[in-house]
Amino acid sequence: ARDRFISTYSTPVDISGVSSAPIVAAGQAHSCAIDDGQVKCWGTNGSGELGLGDAARRGAAVGEMGDNLPALSLGTGRTATALAIGNAHTCALLDNGSVKCWGWNDVGQLGLGDTANRGDATGEMGDNLPAVSLGTGRTATAITAGYRHSCALLDNGTVKCWGGNSNGGTLGLGDSVNRGDNPGEMGENLPAVDLGTGRTVISLSAGGFFNCAVLDNDAV
């Protein structure tokens, strides 16, 4: 059973414009790459996780990759610097420190105050896709994503997480209440994770239903 999780691919995938992509990320059944700030995604797309305005998968048939695979729109003048992929949702850290997420949104993993998928219909991406509200004046420096949740490391060294929270306190907020699936739960109303008095975070990583952080004192 373990072998099913081992990848042995050796042939590069032809992704025009990102053929030497410095940043790649993979989820359960879709992948994305960044080069020069543009993002291209391929794989399954039932919830719009490819961000192309439909629910059609890409990469399973001849002629779908290369120049035929569109780059997705993140908004006027915006480029991506990092990616985080969950089960069927995708988040990008943008050049201005904002975060945008699209795809599956059943428990608020997109952080937009509802449970509507984004990216699976026309008019949902680009300038029409809101950035996640992280709090007044706050920007993100890193992002990560689990099965149905997302987290951001903020510019002040704190961490905020949103989405599914029913599997043992995934969001680290001392309860099992989802965040980001209803209005008024994000921004100033979303608490930072309490990691100890005076502690800040250096790096952050999510598993399926948990998260780990390296702190400024080298503790984990």
GROMACS .gro file of C-alpha atoms in nm:
model
  220
    1ALA     CA    1   0.000   0.000   0.000
    2ARG     CA    2   0.287   0.234   0.075
    3ASP     CA    3   0.411   0.216  -0.286
    4ARG     CA    4   0.103   0.393  -0.417
    5PHE     CA    5   0.234   0.718  -0.265
    6ILE     CA    6   0.578   0.697  -0.427
    7SER     CA    7   0.629   0.894  -0.749
    8THR     CA    8   0.897   0.780  -0.995
    9TYR     CA    9   0.831   1.014  -1.288
   10SER     CA   10   1.144   1.126  -1.473
   11THR     CA   11   1.010   1.306  -1.781
   12PRO     CA   12   0.958   1.684  -1.742
   13VAL     CA   13   0.608   1.816  -1.809
   14ASP     CA   14   0.582   2.072  -2.091
   15ILE     CA   15   0.432   2.386  -1.939
   16SER     CA   16   0.493   2.672  -2.176
   17GLY     CA   17   0.610   2.979  -1.992
   18VAL     CA   18   0.697   2.786  -1.678
   19SER     CA   19   0.921   2.516  -1.826
   20SER     CA   20   1.195   2.599  -1.575
   21ALA     CA   21   0.954   2.684  -1.294
   22PRO     CA   22   1.135   2.774  -0.971
   23ILE     CA   23   0.823   2.720  -0.759
   24VAL     CA   24   0.592   2.418  -0.778
   25ALA     CA   25   0.325   2.280  -0.546
   26ALA     CA   26   0.106   1.970  -0.553
   27GLY     CA   27  -0.222   1.870  -0.393
   28GLN     CA   28  -0.411   1.543  -0.390
   29ALA     CA   29  -0.484   1.548  -0.762
   30HIS     CA   30  -0.369   1.882  -0.904
   31SER     CA   31  -0.045   2.073  -0.933
   32CYS     CA   32   0.063   2.432  -0.999
   33ALA     CA   33   0.380   2.611  -1.097
   34ILE     CA   34   0.504   2.971  -1.092
   35ASP     CA   35   0.756   3.137  -1.319
   36ASP     CA   36   0.800   3.513  -1.353
   37GLY     CA   37   0.496   3.553  -1.131
   38GLN     CA   38   0.246   3.372  -1.353
   39VAL     CA   39   0.067   3.059  -1.233
   40LYS     CA   40  -0.038   2.756  -1.436
   41CYS     CA   41  -0.226   2.462  -1.282
   42TRP     CA   42  -0.321   2.120  -1.416
   43GLY     CA   43  -0.491   1.802  -1.296
   44THR     CA   44  -0.841   1.751  -1.158
   45ASN     CA   45  -1.066   2.054  -1.143
   46GLY     CA   46  -1.406   1.957  -1.007
   47SER     CA   47  -1.416   2.256  -0.771
   48GLY     CA   48  -1.228   2.511  -0.979
   49GLU     CA   49  -0.892   2.444  -0.814
   50LEU     CA   50  -0.714   2.517  -1.144
   51GLY     CA   51  -0.858   2.869  -1.142
   52LEU     CA   52  -0.958   2.867  -1.508
   53GLY     CA   53  -1.327   2.950  -1.484
   54ASP     CA   54  -1.459   2.599  -1.538
   55ALA     CA   55  -1.453   2.250  -1.388
   56ALA     CA   56  -1.270   2.075  -1.673
   57ARG     CA   57  -0.953   1.888  -1.585
   58ARG     CA   58  -0.630   1.969  -1.769
   59GLY     CA   59  -0.338   1.748  -1.860
   60ALA     CA   60  -0.527   1.424  -1.916
   61ALA     CA   61  -0.553   1.457  -2.294
   62VAL     CA   62  -0.322   1.547  -2.579
   63GLY     CA   63  -0.304   1.918  -2.657
   64GLU     CA   64  -0.398   2.047  -2.311
   65MET     CA   65  -0.053   2.146  -2.185
   66GLY     CA   66   0.217   2.378  -2.319
   67ASP     CA   67   0.086   2.689  -2.489
   68ASN     CA   68  -0.268   2.548  -2.465
   69LEU     CA   69  -0.265   2.562  -2.084
   70PRO     CA   70  -0.368   2.915  -1.983
   71ALA     CA   71  -0.209   3.105  -1.698
   72LEU     CA   72  -0.473   3.198  -1.443
   73SER     CA   73  -0.560   3.558  -1.356
   74LEU     CA   74  -0.471   3.689  -1.011
   75GLY     CA   75  -0.581   4.048  -1.069
   76THR     CA   76  -0.457   4.353  -1.254
   77GLY     CA   77  -0.082   4.389  -1.216
   78ARG     CA   78  -0.059   4.110  -0.960
   79THR     CA   79   0.195   3.828  -0.969
   80ALA     CA   80   0.250   3.528  -0.741
   81THR     CA   81   0.553   3.461  -0.523
   82ALA     CA   82   0.444   3.140  -0.346
   83LEU     CA   83   0.180   2.866  -0.365
   84ALA     CA   84   0.001   2.641  -0.116
   85ILE     CA   85  -0.226   2.357  -0.226
   86GLY     CA   86  -0.476   2.159  -0.020
   87ASN     CA   87  -0.694   1.869  -0.124
   88ALA     CA   88  -0.888   2.065  -0.386
   89HIS     CA   89  -0.808   2.429  -0.317
   90THR     CA   90  -0.517   2.649  -0.410
   91CYS     CA   91  -0.376   2.963  -0.248
   92ALA     CA   92  -0.122   3.209  -0.384
   93LEU     CA   93   0.088   3.464  -0.200
   94LEU     CA   94   0.095   3.772  -0.421
   95ASP     CA   95   0.367   4.028  -0.481
   96ASN     CA   96   0.192   4.282  -0.257
   97GLY     CA   97   0.174   4.044   0.041
   98SER     CA   98  -0.192   3.961  -0.006
   99VAL     CA   99  -0.330   3.606  -0.030
  100LYS     CA  100  -0.587   3.477  -0.278
  101CYS     CA  101  -0.742   3.129  -0.266
  102TRP     CA  102  -0.967   2.942  -0.509
  103GLY     CA  103  -1.124   2.599  -0.558
  104TRP     CA  104  -1.312   2.388  -0.304
  105ASN     CA  105  -1.465   2.592  -0.021
  106ASP     CA  106  -1.706   2.370   0.172
  107VAL     CA  107  -1.574   2.475   0.516
  108GLY     CA  108  -1.432   2.819   0.442
  109GLN     CA  109  -1.082   2.716   0.336
  110LEU     CA  110  -1.078   3.006   0.088
  111GLY     CA  111  -1.124   3.253   0.375
  112LEU     CA  112  -1.395   3.456   0.201
  113GLY     CA  113  -1.679   3.437   0.453
  114ASP     CA  114  -1.889   3.182   0.265
  115THR     CA  115  -1.882   2.825   0.132
  116ALA     CA  116  -1.901   2.901  -0.241
  117ASN     CA  117  -1.631   2.754  -0.462
  118ARG     CA  118  -1.426   2.998  -0.667
  119GLY     CA  119  -1.261   2.946  -1.004
  120ASP     CA  120  -1.514   2.698  -1.141
  121ALA     CA  121  -1.725   2.958  -1.327
  122THR     CA  122  -1.647   3.260  -1.543
  123GLY     CA  123  -1.597   3.594  -1.371
  124GLU     CA  124  -1.468   3.453  -1.042
  125MET     CA  125  -1.093   3.505  -1.081
  126GLY     CA  126  -0.872   3.810  -1.142
  127ASP     CA  127  -1.001   4.131  -0.988
  128ASN     CA  128  -1.327   3.954  -0.900
  129LEU     CA  129  -1.150   3.719  -0.658
  130PRO     CA  130  -1.114   3.896  -0.322
  131ALA     CA  131  -0.797   3.870  -0.121
  132VAL     CA  132  -0.821   3.697   0.215
  133SER     CA  133  -0.870   3.952   0.494
  134LEU     CA  134  -0.578   3.904   0.734
  135GLY     CA  135  -0.640   4.205   0.957
  136THR     CA  136  -0.583   4.579   0.936
  137GLY     CA  137  -0.243   4.654   0.788
  138ARG     CA  138  -0.137   4.291   0.790
  139THR     CA  139   0.030   4.116   0.498
  140ALA     CA  140   0.158   3.761   0.458
  141THR     CA  141   0.516   3.642   0.414
  142ALA     CA  142   0.441   3.270   0.369
  143ILE     CA  143   0.142   3.040   0.321
  144THR     CA  144   0.064   2.673   0.368
  145ALA     CA  145  -0.245   2.454   0.325
  146GLY     CA  146  -0.380   2.125   0.453
  147TYR     CA  147  -0.669   1.906   0.346
  148ARG     CA  148  -0.942   2.167   0.403
  149HIS     CA  149  -0.764   2.453   0.577
  150SER     CA  150  -0.515   2.729   0.500
  151CYS     CA  151  -0.265   2.926   0.708
  152ALA     CA  152  -0.059   3.239   0.660
  153LEU     CA  153   0.254   3.359   0.834
  154LEU     CA  154   0.203   3.732   0.874
  155ASP     CA  155   0.449   4.017   0.851
  156ASN     CA  156   0.452   4.055   1.231
  157GLY     CA  157   0.555   3.691   1.285
  158THR     CA  158   0.211   3.567   1.391
  159VAL     CA  159   0.007   3.291   1.227
  160LYS     CA  160  -0.357   3.289   1.124
  161CYS     CA  161  -0.542   2.980   0.998
  162TRP     CA  162  -0.889   2.936   0.851
  163GLY     CA  163  -1.114   2.664   0.708
  164GLY     CA  164  -1.196   2.324   0.854
  165ASN     CA  165  -1.141   2.292   1.228
  166SER     CA  166  -1.329   1.979   1.333
  167ASN     CA  167  -1.037   1.735   1.334
  168GLY     CA  168  -0.883   1.805   1.672
  169GLY     CA  169  -0.836   2.181   1.656
  170THR     CA  170  -0.667   2.212   1.317
  171LEU     CA  171  -0.677   2.592   1.333
  172GLY     CA  172  -0.513   2.608   1.677
  173LEU     CA  173  -0.782   2.826   1.831
  174GLY     CA  174  -0.889   2.609   2.123
  175ASP     CA  175  -1.216   2.493   1.970
  176SER     CA  176  -1.354   2.293   1.677
  177VAL     CA  177  -1.538   2.578   1.502
  178ASN     CA  178  -1.464   2.635   1.134
  179ARG     CA  179  -1.347   2.983   1.038
  180GLY     CA  180  -1.393   3.169   0.711
  181ASP     CA  181  -1.720   3.002   0.615
  182ASN     CA  182  -1.941   3.280   0.750
  183PRO     CA  183  -1.927   3.661   0.736
  184GLY     CA  184  -1.741   3.837   1.016
  185GLU     CA  185  -1.494   3.556   1.091
  186MET     CA  186  -1.186   3.686   0.909
  187GLY     CA  187  -0.971   3.998   0.943
  188GLU     CA  188  -0.960   4.140   1.294
  189ASN     CA  189  -1.210   3.876   1.405
  190LEU     CA  190  -0.976   3.588   1.325
  191PRO     CA  191  -0.738   3.540   1.619
  192ALA     CA  192  -0.372   3.460   1.566
  193VAL     CA  193  -0.260   3.120   1.694
  194ASP     CA  194  -0.125   3.142   2.050
  195LEU     CA  195   0.229   3.002   2.034
  196GLY     CA  196   0.353   3.145   2.363
  197THR     CA  197   0.422   3.485   2.516
  198GLY     CA  198   0.648   3.690   2.293
  199ARG     CA  199   0.703   3.412   2.043
  200THR     CA  200   0.707   3.468   1.669
  201VAL     CA  201   0.721   3.221   1.380
  202ILE     CA  202   1.011   3.168   1.142
  203SER     CA  203   0.858   2.901   0.919
  204LEU     CA  204   0.527   2.718   0.890
  205SER     CA  205   0.406   2.391   0.740
  206ALA     CA  206   0.066   2.219   0.725
  207GLY     CA  207  -0.023   1.851   0.716
  208GLY     CA  208  -0.364   1.711   0.636
  209PHE     CA  209  -0.527   1.821   0.961
  210PHE     CA  210  -0.242   1.975   1.161
  211ASN     CA  211   0.027   2.241   1.144
  212CYS     CA  212   0.383   2.285   1.269
  213ALA     CA  213   0.583   2.604   1.319
  214VAL     CA  214   0.949   2.680   1.385
  215LEU     CA  215   0.963   2.962   1.640
  216ASP     CA  216   1.212   3.243   1.683
  217ASN     CA  217   1.376   3.051   1.972
  218ASP     CA  218   1.421   2.740   1.752
  219ALA     CA  219   1.143   2.555   1.930
  220VAL     CA  220   0.885   2.364   1.722
   0.00000   0.00000   0.00000
